[in-house]
mmCIF file of N, CA, C and O in Angstrom:
data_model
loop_
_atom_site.group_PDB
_atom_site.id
_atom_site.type_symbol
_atom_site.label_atom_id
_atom_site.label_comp_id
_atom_site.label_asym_id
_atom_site.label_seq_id
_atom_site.Cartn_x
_atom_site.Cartn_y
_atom_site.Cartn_z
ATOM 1 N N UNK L 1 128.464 118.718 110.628
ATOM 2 C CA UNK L 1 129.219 119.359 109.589
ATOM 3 C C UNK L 1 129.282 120.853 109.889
ATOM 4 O O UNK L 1 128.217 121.356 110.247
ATOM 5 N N UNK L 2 130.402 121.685 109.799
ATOM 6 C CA UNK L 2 130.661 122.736 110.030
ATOM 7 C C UNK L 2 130.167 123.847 108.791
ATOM 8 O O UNK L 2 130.269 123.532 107.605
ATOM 9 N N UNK L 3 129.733 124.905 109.138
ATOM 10 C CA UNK L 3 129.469 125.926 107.864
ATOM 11 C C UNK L 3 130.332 126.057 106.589
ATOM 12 O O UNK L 3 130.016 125.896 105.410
ATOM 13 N N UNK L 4 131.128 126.285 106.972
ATOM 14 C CA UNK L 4 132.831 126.451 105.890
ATOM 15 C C UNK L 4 132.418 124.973 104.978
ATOM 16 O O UNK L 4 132.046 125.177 103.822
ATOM 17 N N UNK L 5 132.475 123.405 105.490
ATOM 18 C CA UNK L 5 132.399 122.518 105.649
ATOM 19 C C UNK L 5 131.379 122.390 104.151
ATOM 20 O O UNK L 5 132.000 122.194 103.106
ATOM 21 N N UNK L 6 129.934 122.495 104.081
ATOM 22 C CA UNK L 6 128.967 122.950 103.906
ATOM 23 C C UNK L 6 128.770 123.417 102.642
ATOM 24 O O UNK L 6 128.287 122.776 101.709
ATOM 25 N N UNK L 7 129.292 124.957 102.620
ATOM 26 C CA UNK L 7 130.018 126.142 101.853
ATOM 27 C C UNK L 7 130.705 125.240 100.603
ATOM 28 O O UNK L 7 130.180 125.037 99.508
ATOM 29 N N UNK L 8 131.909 124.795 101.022
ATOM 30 C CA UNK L 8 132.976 124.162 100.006
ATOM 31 C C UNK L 8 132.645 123.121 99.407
ATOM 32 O O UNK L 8 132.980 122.941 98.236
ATOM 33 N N UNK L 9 131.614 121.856 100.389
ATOM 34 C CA UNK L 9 131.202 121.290 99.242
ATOM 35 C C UNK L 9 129.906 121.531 97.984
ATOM 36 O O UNK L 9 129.690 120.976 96.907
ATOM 37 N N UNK L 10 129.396 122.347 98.542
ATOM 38 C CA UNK L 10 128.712 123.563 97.390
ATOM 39 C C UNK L 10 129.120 123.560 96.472
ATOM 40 O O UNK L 10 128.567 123.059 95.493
ATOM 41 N N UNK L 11 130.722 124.362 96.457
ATOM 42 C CA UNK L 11 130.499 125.058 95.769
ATOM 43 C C UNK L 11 131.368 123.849 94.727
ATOM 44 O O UNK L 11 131.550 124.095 93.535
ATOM 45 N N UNK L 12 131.814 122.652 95.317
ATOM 46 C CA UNK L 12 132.574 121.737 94.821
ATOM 47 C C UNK L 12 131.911 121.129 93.903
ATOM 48 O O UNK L 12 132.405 120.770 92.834
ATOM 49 N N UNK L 13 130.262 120.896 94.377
ATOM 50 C CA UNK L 13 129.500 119.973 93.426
ATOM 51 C C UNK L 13 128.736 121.291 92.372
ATOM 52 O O UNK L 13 128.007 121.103 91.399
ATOM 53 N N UNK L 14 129.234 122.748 93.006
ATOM 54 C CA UNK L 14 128.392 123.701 91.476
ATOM 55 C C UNK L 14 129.425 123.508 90.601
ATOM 56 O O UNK L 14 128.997 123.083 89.527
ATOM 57 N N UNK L 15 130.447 123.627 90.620
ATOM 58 C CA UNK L 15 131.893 123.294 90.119
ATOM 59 C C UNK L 15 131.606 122.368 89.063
ATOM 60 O O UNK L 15 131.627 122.807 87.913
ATOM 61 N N UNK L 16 131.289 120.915 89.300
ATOM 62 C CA UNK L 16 131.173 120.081 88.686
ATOM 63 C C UNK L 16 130.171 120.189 87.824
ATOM 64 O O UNK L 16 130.321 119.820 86.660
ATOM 65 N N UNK L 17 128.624 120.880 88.420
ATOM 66 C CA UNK L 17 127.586 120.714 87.899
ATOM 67 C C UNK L 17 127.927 121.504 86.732
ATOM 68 O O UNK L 17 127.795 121.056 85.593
ATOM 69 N N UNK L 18 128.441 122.878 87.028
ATOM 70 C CA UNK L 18 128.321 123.892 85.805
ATOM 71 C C UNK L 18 129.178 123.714 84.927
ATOM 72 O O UNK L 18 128.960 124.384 83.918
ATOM 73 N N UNK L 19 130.415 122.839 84.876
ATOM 74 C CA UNK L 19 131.555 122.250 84.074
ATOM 75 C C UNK L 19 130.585 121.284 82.951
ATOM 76 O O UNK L 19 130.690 121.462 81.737
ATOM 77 N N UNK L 20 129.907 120.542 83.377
ATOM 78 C CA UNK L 20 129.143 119.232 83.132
ATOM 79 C C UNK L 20 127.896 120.445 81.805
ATOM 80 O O UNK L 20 127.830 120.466 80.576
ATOM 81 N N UNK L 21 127.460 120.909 82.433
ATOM 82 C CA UNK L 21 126.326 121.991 81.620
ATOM 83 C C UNK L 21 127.234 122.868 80.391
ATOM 84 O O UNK L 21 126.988 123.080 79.204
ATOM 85 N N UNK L 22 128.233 123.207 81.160
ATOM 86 C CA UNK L 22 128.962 124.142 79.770
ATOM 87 C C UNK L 22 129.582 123.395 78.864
ATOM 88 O O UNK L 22 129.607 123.974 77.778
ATOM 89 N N UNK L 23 130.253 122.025 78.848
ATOM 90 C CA UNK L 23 130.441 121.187 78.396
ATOM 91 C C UNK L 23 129.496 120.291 77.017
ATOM 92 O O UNK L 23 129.621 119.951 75.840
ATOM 93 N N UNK L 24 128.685 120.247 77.982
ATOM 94 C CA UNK L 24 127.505 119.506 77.203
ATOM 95 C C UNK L 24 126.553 120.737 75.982
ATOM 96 O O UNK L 24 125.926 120.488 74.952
ATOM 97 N N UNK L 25 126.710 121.488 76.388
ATOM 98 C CA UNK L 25 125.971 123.062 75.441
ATOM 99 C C UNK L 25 126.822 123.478 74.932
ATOM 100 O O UNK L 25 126.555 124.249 74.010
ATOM 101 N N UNK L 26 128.590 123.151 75.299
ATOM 102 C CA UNK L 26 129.332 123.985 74.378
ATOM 103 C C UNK L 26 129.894 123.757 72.701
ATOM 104 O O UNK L 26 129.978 124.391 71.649
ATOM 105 N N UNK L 27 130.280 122.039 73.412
ATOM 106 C CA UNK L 27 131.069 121.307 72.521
ATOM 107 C C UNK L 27 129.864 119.971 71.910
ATOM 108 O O UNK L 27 129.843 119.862 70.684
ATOM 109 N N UNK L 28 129.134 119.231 72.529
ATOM 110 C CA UNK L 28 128.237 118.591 72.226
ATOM 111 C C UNK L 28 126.948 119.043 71.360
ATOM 112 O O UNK L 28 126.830 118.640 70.203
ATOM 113 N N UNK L 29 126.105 119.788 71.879
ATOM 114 C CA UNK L 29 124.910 120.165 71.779
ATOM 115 C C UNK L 29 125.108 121.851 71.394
ATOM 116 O O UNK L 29 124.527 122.732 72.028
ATOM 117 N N UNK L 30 126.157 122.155 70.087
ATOM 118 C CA UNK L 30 126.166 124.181 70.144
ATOM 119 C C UNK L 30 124.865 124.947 70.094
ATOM 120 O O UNK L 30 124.751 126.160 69.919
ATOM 121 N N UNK L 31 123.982 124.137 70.259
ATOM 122 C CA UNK L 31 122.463 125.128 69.691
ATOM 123 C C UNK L 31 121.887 125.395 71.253
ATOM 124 O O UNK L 31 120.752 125.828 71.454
ATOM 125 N N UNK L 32 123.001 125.018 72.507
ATOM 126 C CA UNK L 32 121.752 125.484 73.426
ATOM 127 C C UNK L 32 122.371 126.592 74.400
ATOM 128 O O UNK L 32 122.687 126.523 75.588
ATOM 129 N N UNK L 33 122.433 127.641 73.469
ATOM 130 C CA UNK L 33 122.954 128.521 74.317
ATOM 131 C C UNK L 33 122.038 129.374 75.582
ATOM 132 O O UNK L 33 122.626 129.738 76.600
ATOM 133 N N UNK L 34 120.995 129.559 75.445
ATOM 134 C CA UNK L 34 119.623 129.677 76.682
ATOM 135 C C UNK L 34 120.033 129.527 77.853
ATOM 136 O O UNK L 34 120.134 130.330 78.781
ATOM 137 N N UNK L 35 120.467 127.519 77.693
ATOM 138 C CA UNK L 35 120.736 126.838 79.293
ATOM 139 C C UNK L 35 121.885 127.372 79.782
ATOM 140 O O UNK L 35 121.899 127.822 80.928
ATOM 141 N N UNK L 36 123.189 127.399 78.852
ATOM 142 C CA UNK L 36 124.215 127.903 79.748
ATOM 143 C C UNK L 36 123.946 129.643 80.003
ATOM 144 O O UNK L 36 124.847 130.309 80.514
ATOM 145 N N UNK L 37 122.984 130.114 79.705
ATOM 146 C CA UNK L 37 122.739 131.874 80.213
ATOM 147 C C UNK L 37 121.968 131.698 81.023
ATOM 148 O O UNK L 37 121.534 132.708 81.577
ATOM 149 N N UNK L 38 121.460 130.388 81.453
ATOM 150 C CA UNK L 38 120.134 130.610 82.326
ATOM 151 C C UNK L 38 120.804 129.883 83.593
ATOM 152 O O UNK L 38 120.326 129.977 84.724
ATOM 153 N N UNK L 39 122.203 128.996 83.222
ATOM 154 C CA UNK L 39 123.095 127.847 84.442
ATOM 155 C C UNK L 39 123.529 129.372 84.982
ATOM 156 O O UNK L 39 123.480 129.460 86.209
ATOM 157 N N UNK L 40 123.956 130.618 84.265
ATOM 158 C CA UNK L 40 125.168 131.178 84.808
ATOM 159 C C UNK L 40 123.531 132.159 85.868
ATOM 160 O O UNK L 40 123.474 132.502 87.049
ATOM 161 N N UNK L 41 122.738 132.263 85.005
ATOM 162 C CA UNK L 41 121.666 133.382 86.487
ATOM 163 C C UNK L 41 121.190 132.929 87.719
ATOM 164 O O UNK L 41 121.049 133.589 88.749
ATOM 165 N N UNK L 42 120.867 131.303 87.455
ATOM 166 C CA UNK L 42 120.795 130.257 88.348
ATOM 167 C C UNK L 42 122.003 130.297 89.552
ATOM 168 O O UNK L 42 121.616 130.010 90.685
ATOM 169 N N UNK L 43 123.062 130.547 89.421
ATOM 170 C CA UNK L 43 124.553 130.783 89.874
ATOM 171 C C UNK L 43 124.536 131.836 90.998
ATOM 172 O O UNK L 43 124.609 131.635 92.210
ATOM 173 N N UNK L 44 124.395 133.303 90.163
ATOM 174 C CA UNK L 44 124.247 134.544 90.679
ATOM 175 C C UNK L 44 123.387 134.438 91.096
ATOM 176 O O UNK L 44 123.779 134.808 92.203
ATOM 177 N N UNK L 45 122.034 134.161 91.306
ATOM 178 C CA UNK L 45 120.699 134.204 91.921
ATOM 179 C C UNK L 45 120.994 133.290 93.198
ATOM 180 O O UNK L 45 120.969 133.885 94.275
ATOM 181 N N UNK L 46 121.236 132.088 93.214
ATOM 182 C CA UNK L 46 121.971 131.710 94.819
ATOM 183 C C UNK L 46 123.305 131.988 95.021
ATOM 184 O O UNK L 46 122.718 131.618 96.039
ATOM 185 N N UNK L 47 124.059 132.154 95.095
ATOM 186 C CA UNK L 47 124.838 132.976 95.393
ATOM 187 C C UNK L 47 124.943 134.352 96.425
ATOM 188 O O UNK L 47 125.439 134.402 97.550
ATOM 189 N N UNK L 48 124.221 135.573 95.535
ATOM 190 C CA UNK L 48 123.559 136.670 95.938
ATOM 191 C C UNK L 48 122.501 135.986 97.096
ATOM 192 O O UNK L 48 122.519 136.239 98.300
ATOM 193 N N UNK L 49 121.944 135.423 96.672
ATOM 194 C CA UNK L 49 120.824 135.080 97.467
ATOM 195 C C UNK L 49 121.256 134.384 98.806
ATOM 196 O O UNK L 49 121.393 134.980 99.875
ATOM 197 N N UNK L 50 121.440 133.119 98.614
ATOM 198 C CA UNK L 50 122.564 132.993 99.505
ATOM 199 C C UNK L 50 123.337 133.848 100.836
ATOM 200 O O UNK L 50 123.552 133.552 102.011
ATOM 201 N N UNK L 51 123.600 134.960 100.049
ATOM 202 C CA UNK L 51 124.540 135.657 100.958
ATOM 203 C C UNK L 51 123.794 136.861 101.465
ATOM 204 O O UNK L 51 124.440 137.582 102.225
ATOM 205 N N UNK L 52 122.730 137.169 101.228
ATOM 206 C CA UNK L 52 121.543 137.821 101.514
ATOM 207 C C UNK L 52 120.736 137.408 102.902
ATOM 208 O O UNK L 52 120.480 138.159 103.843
ATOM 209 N N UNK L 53 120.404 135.987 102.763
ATOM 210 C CA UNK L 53 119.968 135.049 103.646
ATOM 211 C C UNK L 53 120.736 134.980 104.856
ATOM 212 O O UNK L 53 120.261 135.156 105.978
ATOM 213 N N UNK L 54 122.133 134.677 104.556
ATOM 214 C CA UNK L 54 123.089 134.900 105.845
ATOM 215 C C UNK L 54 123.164 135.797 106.367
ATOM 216 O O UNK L 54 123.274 135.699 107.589
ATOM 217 N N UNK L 55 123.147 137.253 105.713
ATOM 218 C CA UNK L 55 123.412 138.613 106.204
ATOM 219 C C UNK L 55 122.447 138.257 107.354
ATOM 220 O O UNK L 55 122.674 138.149 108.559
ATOM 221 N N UNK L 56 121.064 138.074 106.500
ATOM 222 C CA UNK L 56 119.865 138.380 107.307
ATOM 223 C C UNK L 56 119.825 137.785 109.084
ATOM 224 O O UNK L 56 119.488 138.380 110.107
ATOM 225 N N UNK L 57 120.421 136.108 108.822
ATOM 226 C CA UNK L 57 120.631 135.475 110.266
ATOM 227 C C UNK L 57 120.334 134.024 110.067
ATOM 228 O O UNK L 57 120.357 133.176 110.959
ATOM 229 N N UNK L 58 120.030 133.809 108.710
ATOM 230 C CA UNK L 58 120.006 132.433 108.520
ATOM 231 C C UNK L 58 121.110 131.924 108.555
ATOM 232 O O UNK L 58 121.871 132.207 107.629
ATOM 233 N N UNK L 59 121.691 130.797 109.864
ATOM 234 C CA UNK L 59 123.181 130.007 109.871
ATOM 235 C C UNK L 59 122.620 128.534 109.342
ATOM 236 O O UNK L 59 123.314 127.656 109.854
ATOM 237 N N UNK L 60 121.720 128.053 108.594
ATOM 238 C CA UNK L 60 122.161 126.745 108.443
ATOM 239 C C UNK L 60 122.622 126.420 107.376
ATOM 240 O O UNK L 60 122.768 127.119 106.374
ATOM 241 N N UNK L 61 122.949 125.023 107.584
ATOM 242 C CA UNK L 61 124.124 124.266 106.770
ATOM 243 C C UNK L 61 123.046 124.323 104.927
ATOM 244 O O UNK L 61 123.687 124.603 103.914
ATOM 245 N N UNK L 62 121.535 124.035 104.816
ATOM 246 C CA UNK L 62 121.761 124.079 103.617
ATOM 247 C C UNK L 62 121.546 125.283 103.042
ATOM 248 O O UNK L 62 120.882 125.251 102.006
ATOM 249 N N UNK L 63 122.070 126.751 103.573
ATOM 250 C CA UNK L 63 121.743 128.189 103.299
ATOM 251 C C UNK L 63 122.932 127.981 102.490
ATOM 252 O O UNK L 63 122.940 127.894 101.262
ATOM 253 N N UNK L 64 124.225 127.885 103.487
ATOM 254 C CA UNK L 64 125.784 127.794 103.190
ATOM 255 C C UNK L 64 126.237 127.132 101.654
ATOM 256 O O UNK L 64 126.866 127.521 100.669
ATOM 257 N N UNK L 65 125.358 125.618 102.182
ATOM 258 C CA UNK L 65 125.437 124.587 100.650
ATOM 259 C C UNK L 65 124.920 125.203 99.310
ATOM 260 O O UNK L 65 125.481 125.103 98.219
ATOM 261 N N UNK L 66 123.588 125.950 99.620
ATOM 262 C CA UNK L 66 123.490 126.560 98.164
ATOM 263 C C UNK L 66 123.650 127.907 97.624
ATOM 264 O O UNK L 66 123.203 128.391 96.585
ATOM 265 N N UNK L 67 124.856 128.744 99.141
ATOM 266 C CA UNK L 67 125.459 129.874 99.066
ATOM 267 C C UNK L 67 126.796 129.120 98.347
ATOM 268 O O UNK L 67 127.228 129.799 97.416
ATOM 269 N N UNK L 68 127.409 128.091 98.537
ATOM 270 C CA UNK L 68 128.641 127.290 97.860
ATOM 271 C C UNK L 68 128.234 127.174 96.524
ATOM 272 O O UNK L 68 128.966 127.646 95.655
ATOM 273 N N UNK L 69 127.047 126.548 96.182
ATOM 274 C CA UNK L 69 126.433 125.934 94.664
ATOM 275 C C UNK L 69 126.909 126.863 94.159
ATOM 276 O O UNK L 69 127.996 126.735 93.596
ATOM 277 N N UNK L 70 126.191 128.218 94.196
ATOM 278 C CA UNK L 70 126.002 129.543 93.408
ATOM 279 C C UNK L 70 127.134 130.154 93.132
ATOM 280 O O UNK L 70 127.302 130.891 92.160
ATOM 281 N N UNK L 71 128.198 129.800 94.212
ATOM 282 C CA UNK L 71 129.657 130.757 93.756
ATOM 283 C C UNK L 71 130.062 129.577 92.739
ATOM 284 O O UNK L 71 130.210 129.844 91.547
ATOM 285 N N UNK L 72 130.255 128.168 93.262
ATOM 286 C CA UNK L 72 130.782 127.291 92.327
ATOM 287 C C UNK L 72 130.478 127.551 90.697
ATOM 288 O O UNK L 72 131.428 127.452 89.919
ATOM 289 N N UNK L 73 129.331 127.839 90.260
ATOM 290 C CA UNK L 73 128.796 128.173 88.867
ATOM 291 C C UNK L 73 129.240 129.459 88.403
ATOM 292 O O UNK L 73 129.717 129.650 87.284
ATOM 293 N N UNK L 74 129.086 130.268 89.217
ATOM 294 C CA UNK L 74 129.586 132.131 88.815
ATOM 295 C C UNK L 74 131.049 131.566 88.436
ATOM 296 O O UNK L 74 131.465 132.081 87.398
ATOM 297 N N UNK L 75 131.889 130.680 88.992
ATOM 298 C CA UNK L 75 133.269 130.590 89.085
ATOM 299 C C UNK L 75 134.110 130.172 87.319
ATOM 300 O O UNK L 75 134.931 130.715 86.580
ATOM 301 N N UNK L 76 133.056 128.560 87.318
ATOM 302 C CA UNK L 76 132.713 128.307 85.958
ATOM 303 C C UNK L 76 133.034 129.232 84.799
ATOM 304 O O UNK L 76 133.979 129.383 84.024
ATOM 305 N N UNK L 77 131.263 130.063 85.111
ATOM 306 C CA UNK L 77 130.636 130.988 83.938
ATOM 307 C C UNK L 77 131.782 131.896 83.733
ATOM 308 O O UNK L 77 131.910 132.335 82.590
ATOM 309 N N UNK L 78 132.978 132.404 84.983
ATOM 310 C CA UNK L 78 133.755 133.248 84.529
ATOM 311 C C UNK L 78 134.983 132.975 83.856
ATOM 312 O O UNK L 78 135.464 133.748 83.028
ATOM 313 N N UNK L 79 135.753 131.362 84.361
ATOM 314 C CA UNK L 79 136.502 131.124 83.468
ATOM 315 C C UNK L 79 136.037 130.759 82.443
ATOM 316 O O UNK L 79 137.018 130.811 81.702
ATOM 317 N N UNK L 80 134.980 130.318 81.680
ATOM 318 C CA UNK L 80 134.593 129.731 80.732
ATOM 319 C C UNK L 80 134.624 131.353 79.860
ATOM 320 O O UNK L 80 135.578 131.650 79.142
ATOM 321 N N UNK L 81 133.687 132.086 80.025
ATOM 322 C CA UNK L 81 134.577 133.919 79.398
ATOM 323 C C UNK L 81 135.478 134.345 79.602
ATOM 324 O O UNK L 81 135.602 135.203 78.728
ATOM 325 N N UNK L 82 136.184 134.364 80.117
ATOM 326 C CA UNK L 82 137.861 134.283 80.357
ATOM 327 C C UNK L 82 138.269 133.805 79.133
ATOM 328 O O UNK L 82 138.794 134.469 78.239
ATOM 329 N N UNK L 83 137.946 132.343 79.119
ATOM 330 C CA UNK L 83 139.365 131.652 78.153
ATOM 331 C C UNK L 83 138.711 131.947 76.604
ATOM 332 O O UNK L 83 139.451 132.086 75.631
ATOM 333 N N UNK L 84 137.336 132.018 76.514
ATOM 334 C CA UNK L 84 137.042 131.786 75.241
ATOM 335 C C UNK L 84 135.956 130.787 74.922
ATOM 336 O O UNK L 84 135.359 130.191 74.026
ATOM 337 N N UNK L 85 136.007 130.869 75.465
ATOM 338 C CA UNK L 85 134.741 129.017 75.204
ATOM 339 C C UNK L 85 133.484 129.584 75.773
ATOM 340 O O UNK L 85 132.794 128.630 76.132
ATOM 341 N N UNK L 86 132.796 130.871 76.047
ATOM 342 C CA UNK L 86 131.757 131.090 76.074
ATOM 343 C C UNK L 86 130.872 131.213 74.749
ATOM 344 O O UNK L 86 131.385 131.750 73.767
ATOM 345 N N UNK L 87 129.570 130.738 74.684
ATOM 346 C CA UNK L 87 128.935 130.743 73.029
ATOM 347 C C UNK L 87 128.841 132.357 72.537
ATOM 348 O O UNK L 87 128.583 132.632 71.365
ATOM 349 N N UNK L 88 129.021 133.138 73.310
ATOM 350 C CA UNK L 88 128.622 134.640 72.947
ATOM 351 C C UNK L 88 129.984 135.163 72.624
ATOM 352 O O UNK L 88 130.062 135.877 71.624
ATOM 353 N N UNK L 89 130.988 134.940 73.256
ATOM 354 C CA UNK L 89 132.319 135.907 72.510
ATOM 355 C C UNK L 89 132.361 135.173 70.743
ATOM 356 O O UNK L 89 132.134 134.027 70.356
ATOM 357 N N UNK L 90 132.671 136.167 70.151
ATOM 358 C CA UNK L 90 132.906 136.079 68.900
ATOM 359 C C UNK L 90 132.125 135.945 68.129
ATOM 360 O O UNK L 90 132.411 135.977 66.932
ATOM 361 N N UNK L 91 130.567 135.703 68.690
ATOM 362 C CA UNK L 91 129.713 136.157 67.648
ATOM 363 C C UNK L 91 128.871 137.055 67.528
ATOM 364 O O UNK L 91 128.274 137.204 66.462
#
Protein backbone atom coordinates (compact mmCIF):
# COMPACT_ATOMS: atom_id res chain seq x y z
CA UNK A 1 0.00 0.00 0.00
CA UNK A 2 1.29 3.33 -0.97
CA UNK A 3 1.53 6.42 1.62
CA UNK A 4 -1.17 8.70 -0.10
CA UNK A 5 -2.98 5.17 -0.17
CA UNK A 6 -2.73 4.92 3.69
CA UNK A 7 -3.33 8.75 4.33
CA UNK A 8 -6.91 8.65 2.54
CA UNK A 9 -8.09 5.75 4.02
CA UNK A 10 -7.48 7.48 7.40
CA UNK A 11 -8.81 9.95 6.96
CA UNK A 12 -11.94 8.06 5.25
CA UNK A 13 -12.57 5.89 8.31
CA UNK A 14 -11.94 9.41 10.79
CA UNK A 15 -14.65 10.72 8.50
CA UNK A 16 -16.94 8.11 9.40
CA UNK A 17 -15.79 7.67 12.92
CA UNK A 18 -16.29 11.40 13.84
CA UNK A 19 -19.74 11.65 11.80
CA UNK A 20 -20.86 8.46 13.90
CA UNK A 21 -19.63 10.39 17.44
CA UNK A 22 -21.20 13.81 16.50
CA UNK A 23 -24.24 12.17 15.56
CA UNK A 24 -24.73 10.06 18.42
CA UNK A 25 -23.86 13.22 21.13
CA UNK A 26 -25.67 15.55 18.99
CA UNK A 27 -29.07 14.41 18.13
CA UNK A 28 -29.37 11.13 20.28
CA UNK A 29 -27.62 11.49 23.53
CA UNK A 30 -27.60 15.99 23.89
CA UNK A 31 -25.99 15.68 27.38
CA UNK A 32 -22.59 14.53 26.07
CA UNK A 33 -21.00 17.33 25.02
CA UNK A 34 -17.23 16.41 26.74
CA UNK A 35 -16.93 13.45 24.04
CA UNK A 36 -17.53 15.46 21.03
CA UNK A 37 -14.74 18.28 22.59
CA UNK A 38 -12.57 15.57 23.49
CA UNK A 39 -13.40 13.49 19.51
CA UNK A 40 -12.45 17.03 18.04
CA UNK A 41 -8.67 17.19 20.41
CA UNK A 42 -8.27 13.54 19.73
CA UNK A 43 -8.38 14.82 15.85
CA UNK A 44 -5.91 17.75 16.21
CA UNK A 45 -3.61 15.81 18.50
CA UNK A 46 -2.99 13.12 15.56
CA UNK A 47 -3.15 15.05 13.03
CA UNK A 48 -0.51 17.67 14.34
CA UNK A 49 1.10 14.82 15.61
CA UNK A 50 1.04 12.93 12.79
CA UNK A 51 2.58 15.49 10.74
CA UNK A 52 5.24 16.16 13.27
CA UNK A 53 6.31 12.49 13.09
CA UNK A 54 6.68 12.73 9.30
CA UNK A 55 8.52 15.99 9.36
CA UNK A 56 10.76 14.19 11.73
CA UNK A 57 11.44 10.94 9.13
CA UNK A 58 8.94 8.62 10.14
CA UNK A 59 7.58 7.15 6.42
CA UNK A 60 5.39 4.40 7.57
CA UNK A 61 2.13 3.45 6.45
CA UNK A 62 0.54 3.48 10.06
CA UNK A 63 2.17 7.19 10.82
CA UNK A 64 0.23 8.29 7.42
CA UNK A 65 -3.09 6.18 8.59
CA UNK A 66 -3.34 8.04 11.81
CA UNK A 67 -1.93 11.35 10.15
CA UNK A 68 -5.38 10.58 7.74
CA UNK A 69 -7.60 9.66 11.08
CA UNK A 70 -6.76 13.08 12.61
CA UNK A 71 -7.45 15.32 9.52
CA UNK A 72 -10.62 13.13 8.84
CA UNK A 73 -12.12 14.33 12.44
CA UNK A 74 -10.69 18.11 12.36
CA UNK A 75 -12.70 17.95 8.91
CA UNK A 76 -15.98 16.77 10.69
CA UNK A 77 -15.48 19.05 13.87
CA UNK A 78 -15.28 21.94 11.26
CA UNK A 79 -18.22 21.38 9.21
CA UNK A 80 -20.22 20.37 12.05
CA UNK A 81 -19.36 24.48 13.35
CA UNK A 82 -19.79 25.64 10.14
CA UNK A 83 -23.35 24.57 9.66
CA UNK A 84 -24.62 24.82 13.16
CA UNK A 85 -24.96 21.59 14.72
CA UNK A 86 -22.09 22.09 17.06
CA UNK A 87 -23.48 21.79 20.98
CA UNK A 88 -21.64 25.13 21.83
CA UNK A 89 -22.94 27.68 19.13
CA UNK A 90 -25.94 29.21 20.55
CA UNK A 91 -25.57 28.57 23.91
Amino acid sequence: MKPVTSLLLGAAIGLVLAATVYYLFTFILPYGYGVVSGITLVGLGLSVGGYVVIWRGERSLITYFLTGLGIGIIIVAFVGAGSGVSPYIGS
